[in-house]
mmCIF file of C-alpha atoms in Angstrom:
data_model
loop_
_atom_site.group_PDB
_atom_site.id
_atom_site.type_symbol
_atom_site.label_atom_id
_atom_site.label_comp_id
_atom_site.label_asym_id
_atom_site.label_seq_id
_atom_site.Cartn_x
_atom_site.Cartn_y
_atom_site.Cartn_z
ATOM 1 C CA MET T 69 11.967 11.190 53.032
ATOM 2 C CA GLU T 70 8.930 11.102 50.775
ATOM 3 C CA ASP T 71 9.538 12.598 47.353
ATOM 4 C CA GLN T 72 6.654 12.527 44.868
ATOM 5 C CA ILE T 73 8.891 12.947 41.792
ATOM 6 C CA VAL T 74 11.237 10.131 42.763
ATOM 7 C CA ARG T 75 8.375 7.764 43.625
ATOM 8 C CA ILE T 76 6.409 8.330 40.413
ATOM 9 C CA THR T 77 9.525 8.181 38.242
ATOM 10 C CA SER T 78 10.738 4.959 39.803
ATOM 11 C CA ARG T 79 7.260 3.438 39.554
ATOM 12 C CA LEU T 80 7.364 4.185 35.805
ATOM 13 C CA VAL T 81 10.947 3.051 35.268
ATOM 14 C CA VAL T 82 11.129 -0.133 37.379
ATOM 15 C CA PRO T 83 9.125 -2.400 34.988
ATOM 16 C CA PHE T 84 11.339 -1.414 32.082
ATOM 17 C CA ILE T 85 14.498 -2.073 34.112
ATOM 18 C CA GLN T 86 13.163 -5.495 35.076
ATOM 19 C CA VAL T 87 12.249 -6.405 31.494
ATOM 20 C CA TYR T 88 15.698 -5.256 30.385
ATOM 21 C CA GLY T 89 17.343 -7.391 33.075
ATOM 22 C CA ILE T 90 15.345 -10.461 32.023
ATOM 23 C CA TYR T 91 16.242 -9.748 28.394
ATOM 24 C CA ILE T 92 19.952 -9.566 29.251
ATOM 25 C CA ILE T 93 19.734 -12.847 31.193
ATOM 26 C CA LEU T 94 17.804 -14.740 28.505
ATOM 27 C CA HIS T 95 20.022 -13.491 25.661
ATOM 28 C CA GLY T 96 23.244 -14.303 27.524
ATOM 29 C CA HIS T 97 24.352 -16.752 24.834
ATOM 30 C CA LEU T 98 23.431 -14.418 21.939
ATOM 31 C CA SER T 99 24.552 -10.920 22.882
ATOM 32 C CA PRO T 100 26.888 -9.260 25.389
ATOM 33 C CA GLY T 101 25.657 -9.789 28.918
ATOM 34 C CA GLY T 102 24.677 -12.913 30.787
ATOM 35 C CA GLY T 103 23.719 -14.068 34.214
ATOM 36 C CA PHE T 104 25.960 -11.771 36.213
ATOM 37 C CA SER T 105 25.143 -8.484 34.464
ATOM 38 C CA GLY T 106 21.454 -9.226 33.926
ATOM 39 C CA GLY T 107 21.044 -10.333 37.525
ATOM 40 C CA ALA T 108 22.743 -7.144 38.686
ATOM 41 C CA ILE T 109 20.284 -5.050 36.620
ATOM 42 C CA PHE T 110 17.299 -6.966 37.997
ATOM 43 C CA GLY T 111 18.560 -6.689 41.562
ATOM 44 C CA ALA T 112 19.181 -2.962 41.082
ATOM 45 C CA SER T 113 15.504 -2.473 40.133
ATOM 46 C CA LEU T 114 14.421 -4.082 43.426
ATOM 47 C CA VAL T 115 16.924 -1.938 45.318
ATOM 48 C CA LEU T 116 15.471 1.123 43.561
ATOM 49 C CA ILE T 117 11.986 0.251 44.870
ATOM 50 C CA ALA T 118 13.289 -0.028 48.435
ATOM 51 C CA LEU T 119 15.223 3.232 48.066
ATOM 52 C CA SER T 120 12.479 5.367 46.541
ATOM 53 C CA PHE T 121 9.559 4.052 48.656
ATOM 54 C CA ASN T 122 10.653 2.403 51.877
ATOM 55 C CA LEU T 123 12.022 -0.870 53.083
ATOM 56 C CA GLU T 124 8.587 -2.442 53.641
ATOM 57 C CA ALA T 125 7.608 -1.808 50.004
ATOM 58 C CA GLY T 126 10.841 -3.469 48.894
ATOM 59 C CA VAL T 127 10.364 -6.467 51.167
ATOM 60 C CA LYS T 128 6.794 -6.791 49.834
ATOM 61 C CA GLN T 129 8.210 -7.227 46.304
ATOM 62 C CA ILE T 130 10.512 -10.061 47.262
ATOM 63 C CA SER T 131 10.499 -11.407 50.797
ATOM 64 C CA HIS T 132 13.510 -12.680 52.682
ATOM 65 C CA ASP T 133 12.413 -16.293 52.328
ATOM 66 C CA THR T 134 11.882 -15.989 48.560
ATOM 67 C CA SER T 135 15.236 -14.283 48.251
ATOM 68 C CA SER T 136 17.110 -16.972 50.146
ATOM 69 C CA ILE T 137 15.313 -19.730 48.239
ATOM 70 C CA LEU T 138 16.290 -18.089 44.936
ATOM 71 C CA GLU T 139 19.833 -17.662 46.220
ATOM 72 C CA SER T 140 20.323 -21.283 47.205
ATOM 73 C CA GLY T 141 18.215 -22.507 44.279
ATOM 74 C CA GLY T 142 20.418 -20.712 41.781
ATOM 75 C CA ALA T 143 23.585 -22.278 43.150
ATOM 76 C CA LEU T 144 21.912 -25.696 43.449
ATOM 77 C CA GLY T 145 20.561 -25.478 39.891
ATOM 78 C CA PHE T 146 24.055 -24.783 38.603
ATOM 79 C CA VAL T 147 25.481 -27.788 40.454
ATOM 80 C CA ILE T 148 22.574 -30.047 39.434
ATOM 81 C CA THR T 149 22.971 -29.069 35.772
ATOM 82 C CA GLY T 150 26.558 -30.231 36.071
ATOM 83 C CA LEU T 151 25.486 -33.479 37.757
ATOM 84 C CA VAL T 152 22.893 -34.134 35.022
ATOM 85 C CA ALA T 153 25.768 -34.078 32.548
ATOM 86 C CA ILE T 154 27.480 -36.803 34.615
ATOM 87 C CA ALA T 155 24.226 -38.814 34.750
ATOM 88 C CA LEU T 156 24.007 -38.609 30.960
ATOM 89 C CA GLY T 157 27.464 -40.130 30.776
ATOM 90 C CA GLY T 158 29.918 -37.267 30.307
ATOM 91 C CA ASN T 159 32.165 -34.934 32.222
ATOM 92 C CA TYR T 160 30.957 -32.559 34.930
ATOM 93 C CA LEU T 161 29.219 -29.538 33.293
ATOM 94 C CA ALA T 162 29.627 -30.994 29.808
ATOM 95 C CA ASN T 163 27.222 -29.487 27.297
ATOM 96 C CA LYS T 164 27.120 -30.760 23.735
ATOM 97 C CA ALA T 165 29.026 -33.973 24.438
ATOM 98 C CA VAL T 166 26.204 -35.382 26.597
ATOM 99 C CA GLY T 167 23.413 -34.277 24.251
ATOM 100 C CA PHE T 168 21.781 -31.201 25.714
ATOM 101 C CA PRO T 169 19.452 -29.894 22.958
ATOM 102 C CA MET T 170 21.545 -27.521 20.877
ATOM 103 C CA GLY T 171 18.910 -25.998 18.610
ATOM 104 C CA GLN T 172 19.801 -23.613 15.810
ATOM 105 C CA ALA T 173 22.741 -21.338 16.655
ATOM 106 C CA GLY T 174 21.464 -17.780 17.038
ATOM 107 C CA GLU T 175 17.943 -18.744 18.119
ATOM 108 C CA LEU T 176 16.688 -17.863 21.608
ATOM 109 C CA PHE T 177 16.328 -21.493 22.721
ATOM 110 C CA SER T 178 19.711 -22.870 21.788
ATOM 111 C CA ALA T 179 23.105 -23.641 23.296
ATOM 112 C CA GLY T 180 21.879 -26.392 25.634
ATOM 113 C CA SER T 181 22.948 -26.004 29.230
ATOM 114 C CA ILE T 182 24.456 -22.529 28.691
ATOM 115 C CA MET T 183 21.019 -20.939 28.758
ATOM 116 C CA LEU T 184 19.933 -22.934 31.827
ATOM 117 C CA ILE T 185 23.058 -22.001 33.771
ATOM 118 C CA THR T 186 22.723 -18.348 32.732
ATOM 119 C CA VAL T 187 19.168 -18.224 34.091
ATOM 120 C CA PHE T 188 20.265 -19.862 37.369
ATOM 121 C CA LEU T 189 23.152 -17.395 37.674
ATOM 122 C CA GLY T 190 20.777 -14.501 37.003
ATOM 123 C CA PHE T 191 18.444 -15.588 39.829
ATOM 124 C CA LYS T 192 21.402 -16.019 42.117
ATOM 125 C CA VAL T 193 23.056 -12.664 41.436
ATOM 126 C CA ALA T 194 19.765 -10.727 41.657
ATOM 127 C CA SER T 195 18.875 -12.273 45.009
ATOM 128 C CA THR T 196 22.446 -11.785 46.237
ATOM 129 C CA ILE T 197 22.254 -8.042 45.594
ATOM 130 C CA VAL T 198 18.807 -7.777 47.177
ATOM 131 C CA THR T 199 19.785 -9.813 50.247
ATOM 132 C CA LEU T 200 22.980 -7.814 50.715
ATOM 133 C CA PHE T 201 21.102 -4.516 50.482
ATOM 134 C CA TYR T 202 18.287 -5.509 52.845
ATOM 135 C CA ASN T 203 20.658 -6.965 55.409
ATOM 136 C CA ILE T 204 22.905 -3.910 55.485
ATOM 137 C CA ILE T 205 19.935 -1.509 55.741
ATOM 138 C CA GLU T 206 18.223 -3.548 58.467
ATOM 139 C CA GLY T 207 21.490 -4.083 60.346
ATOM 140 C CA GLU T 208 21.923 -0.322 60.415
ATOM 141 C CA ASP T 209 18.412 0.160 61.799
ATOM 142 C CA LYS T 210 18.849 -2.440 64.510
ATOM 143 C CA GLY T 211 22.331 -1.205 65.379
ATOM 144 C CA GLY T 212 20.970 2.336 65.794
ATOM 145 C CA ASP T 213 18.411 1.046 68.281
ATOM 146 C CA ALA T 214 20.844 -1.062 70.228
ATOM 147 C CA HIS T 215 23.677 1.427 70.656
ATOM 148 C CA MET S 67 58.870 25.254 88.012
ATOM 149 C CA GLU S 68 56.858 22.071 87.761
ATOM 150 C CA ASP S 69 54.566 23.682 85.193
ATOM 151 C CA ILE S 70 57.466 24.634 82.959
ATOM 152 C CA LEU S 71 58.872 21.114 83.253
ATOM 153 C CA PHE S 72 55.480 19.653 82.354
ATOM 154 C CA ILE S 73 55.124 21.907 79.276
ATOM 155 C CA LEU S 74 58.679 21.093 78.238
ATOM 156 C CA ILE S 75 58.048 17.341 78.438
ATOM 157 C CA ALA S 76 54.776 17.698 76.547
ATOM 158 C CA ALA S 77 56.498 19.767 73.864
ATOM 159 C CA ILE S 78 59.237 17.154 73.503
ATOM 160 C CA PHE S 79 56.666 14.393 73.160
ATOM 161 C CA ALA S 80 54.664 16.423 70.580
ATOM 162 C CA LEU S 81 57.826 17.208 68.619
ATOM 163 C CA ARG S 82 58.880 13.557 68.696
ATOM 164 C CA TYR S 83 55.413 12.532 67.479
ATOM 165 C CA LEU S 84 55.482 15.088 64.660
ATOM 166 C CA LEU S 85 58.983 14.037 63.593
ATOM 167 C CA ARG S 86 58.053 10.378 63.638
ATOM 168 C CA LEU S 87 54.928 11.172 61.624
ATOM 169 C CA GLN S 88 57.029 12.995 59.064
ATOM 170 C CA ALA S 89 59.563 10.180 58.890
ATOM 171 C CA ARG S 90 56.727 7.722 58.384
ATOM 172 C CA GLY S 91 55.290 9.909 55.604
ATOM 173 C CA VAL S 92 58.646 10.062 53.831
ATOM 174 C CA PHE S 93 59.043 6.305 54.171
ATOM 175 C CA THR S 94 55.525 5.739 52.773
ATOM 176 C CA ALA S 95 56.201 8.034 49.828
ATOM 177 C CA LEU S 96 59.481 6.234 49.112
ATOM 178 C CA LEU S 97 57.801 2.812 49.276
ATOM 179 C CA VAL S 98 54.902 3.874 47.031
ATOM 180 C CA GLY S 99 57.356 5.434 44.598
ATOM 181 C CA LEU S 100 59.415 2.232 44.473
ATOM 182 C CA ILE S 101 56.339 0.048 43.865
ATOM 183 C CA GLY S 102 55.061 2.512 41.250
ATOM 184 C CA PHE S 103 58.434 2.459 39.499
ATOM 185 C CA PHE S 104 58.394 -1.335 39.246
ATOM 186 C CA PHE S 105 54.780 -1.334 38.015
ATOM 187 C CA SER S 106 55.559 1.272 35.334
ATOM 188 C CA PHE S 107 58.665 -0.702 34.378
ATOM 189 C CA THR S 108 56.563 -3.866 33.945
ATOM 190 C CA VAL S 109 53.937 -2.056 31.866
ATOM 191 C CA ALA S 110 56.647 -0.555 29.653
ATOM 192 C CA GLU S 111 58.042 -4.059 29.067
ATOM 193 C CA MET S 112 54.652 -5.444 27.973
ATOM 194 C CA PRO S 113 54.111 -6.256 24.278
ATOM 195 C CA PRO S 114 52.037 -3.692 22.333
ATOM 196 C CA PHE S 115 48.252 -4.064 22.432
ATOM 197 C CA GLY S 116 46.728 -5.922 19.484
ATOM 198 C CA ASN S 117 49.996 -7.106 17.981
ATOM 199 C CA PRO S 118 49.423 -10.487 16.266
ATOM 200 C CA ALA S 119 52.851 -11.676 17.432
ATOM 201 C CA ASN S 120 51.858 -11.362 21.112
ATOM 202 C CA PRO S 121 52.236 -14.516 23.223
ATOM 203 C CA VAL S 122 48.505 -14.491 24.128
ATOM 204 C CA PHE S 123 47.560 -15.202 20.505
ATOM 205 C CA ASN S 124 48.213 -18.922 20.532
ATOM 206 C CA GLU S 125 46.037 -21.864 19.533
ATOM 207 C CA ILE S 126 43.553 -21.413 22.414
ATOM 208 C CA PRO S 127 41.779 -18.173 21.302
ATOM 209 C CA THR S 128 41.922 -19.416 17.723
ATOM 210 C CA ARG S 129 40.131 -22.600 18.756
ATOM 211 C CA PHE S 130 37.529 -20.623 20.711
ATOM 212 C CA MET S 131 36.845 -18.273 17.784
ATOM 213 C CA GLU S 132 36.742 -20.928 15.089
ATOM 214 C CA MET S 133 34.963 -23.762 16.914
ATOM 215 C CA GLY S 134 33.151 -21.962 19.758
ATOM 216 C CA THR S 135 29.760 -21.680 18.077
ATOM 217 C CA LEU S 136 30.007 -25.202 16.644
ATOM 218 C CA GLU S 137 30.982 -26.858 19.914
ATOM 219 C CA THR S 138 28.729 -24.966 22.334
ATOM 220 C CA GLY S 139 25.886 -23.596 20.190
ATOM 221 C CA ALA S 140 26.308 -20.102 21.640
ATOM 222 C CA VAL S 141 26.836 -17.182 19.273
ATOM 223 C CA ASN S 142 28.363 -15.095 22.052
ATOM 224 C CA ILE S 143 31.922 -16.397 22.388
ATOM 225 C CA VAL S 144 32.419 -14.867 25.844
ATOM 226 C CA SER S 145 29.353 -16.788 27.043
ATOM 227 C CA SER S 146 30.576 -20.000 25.436
ATOM 228 C CA VAL S 147 33.913 -19.631 27.241
ATOM 229 C CA ILE S 148 32.672 -18.715 30.723
ATOM 230 C CA ILE S 149 29.684 -21.106 30.830
ATOM 231 C CA ASP S 150 30.882 -24.026 28.719
ATOM 232 C CA TYR S 151 34.666 -24.265 28.371
ATOM 233 C CA ARG S 152 35.369 -22.664 31.767
ATOM 234 C CA ALA S 153 32.095 -23.528 33.513
ATOM 235 C CA PHE S 154 33.858 -24.967 36.550
ATOM 236 C CA ASP S 155 35.548 -21.606 37.105
ATOM 237 C CA THR S 156 32.170 -19.870 36.918
ATOM 238 C CA LEU S 157 30.854 -22.332 39.507
ATOM 239 C CA GLY S 158 33.685 -21.181 41.740
ATOM 240 C CA GLU S 159 32.663 -17.576 41.141
ATOM 241 C CA ALA S 160 29.084 -18.392 42.139
ATOM 242 C CA THR S 161 30.457 -20.094 45.247
ATOM 243 C CA VAL S 162 32.411 -16.937 46.111
ATOM 244 C CA LEU S 163 29.173 -14.936 45.857
ATOM 245 C CA PHE S 164 27.381 -17.491 48.027
ATOM 246 C CA VAL S 165 30.066 -17.481 50.704
ATOM 247 C CA ALA S 166 30.156 -13.674 50.687
ATOM 248 C CA ILE S 167 26.411 -13.368 51.203
ATOM 249 C CA ALA S 168 26.467 -16.084 53.862
ATOM 250 C CA ALA S 169 29.176 -14.169 55.725
ATOM 251 C CA VAL S 170 27.214 -10.919 55.506
ATOM 252 C CA VAL S 171 24.029 -12.550 56.801
ATOM 253 C CA ALA S 172 25.890 -14.333 59.577
ATOM 254 C CA THR S 173 27.564 -11.094 60.668
ATOM 255 C CA LEU S 174 24.631 -8.698 60.451
ATOM 256 C CA LYS S 175 21.848 -11.000 61.647
ATOM 257 C CA SER S 176 23.643 -11.645 64.942
ATOM 258 C CA HIS S 177 22.891 -8.113 66.198
#
């Protein structure tokens, strides 16, 4: 299924979707959005590549190993951010009480660990969507051969 | 003679199946209607939306709205709640995602 219109349109649109997803993730503490929604937008752009070209083009964008490293790294980063708060002498996942740099409220680099955790969550959700999509598509292919 | 007997038995079995199906459908409709009635009853008993006398408007949302930006540095109050005040809950959500994707990979990769 090779459609010229779909391929050219998605090639034009995908960079804007990805920039928008990164914007949503980075501005999670300033505007509506955050790690979950921004990661879903970013993952949807990678799914769009695999849908409009083919699976190999999608896997070339983000390989299985990169995806699983991002997946585990996002969860680990979240946990480690919480452990850093303990190491600094506070409760698990404490933010201002243990002295994460707060900055000026309303600036991009502010809100201490909130921004860090949002970025980790964004990585994690994006790679979750991509991994889920690839695995279901490839499972279907292999199942079709086997049965 | 045997043919007629066979058709008769088959017809009885088909009729019994149809009747049982119908009885099951009536039972399902009754059950769904009962559950729907209790749900509608509960919704009708709920306090009106946005009323300041509602029980959800206690000191907790007030604290979040007044002190949220001061205590967490985030302008977005939803973000300050889910990633600072309730960050442990969000960690659980991330764990749910992780377990879900691990289950999918474990199931589909075994083909």
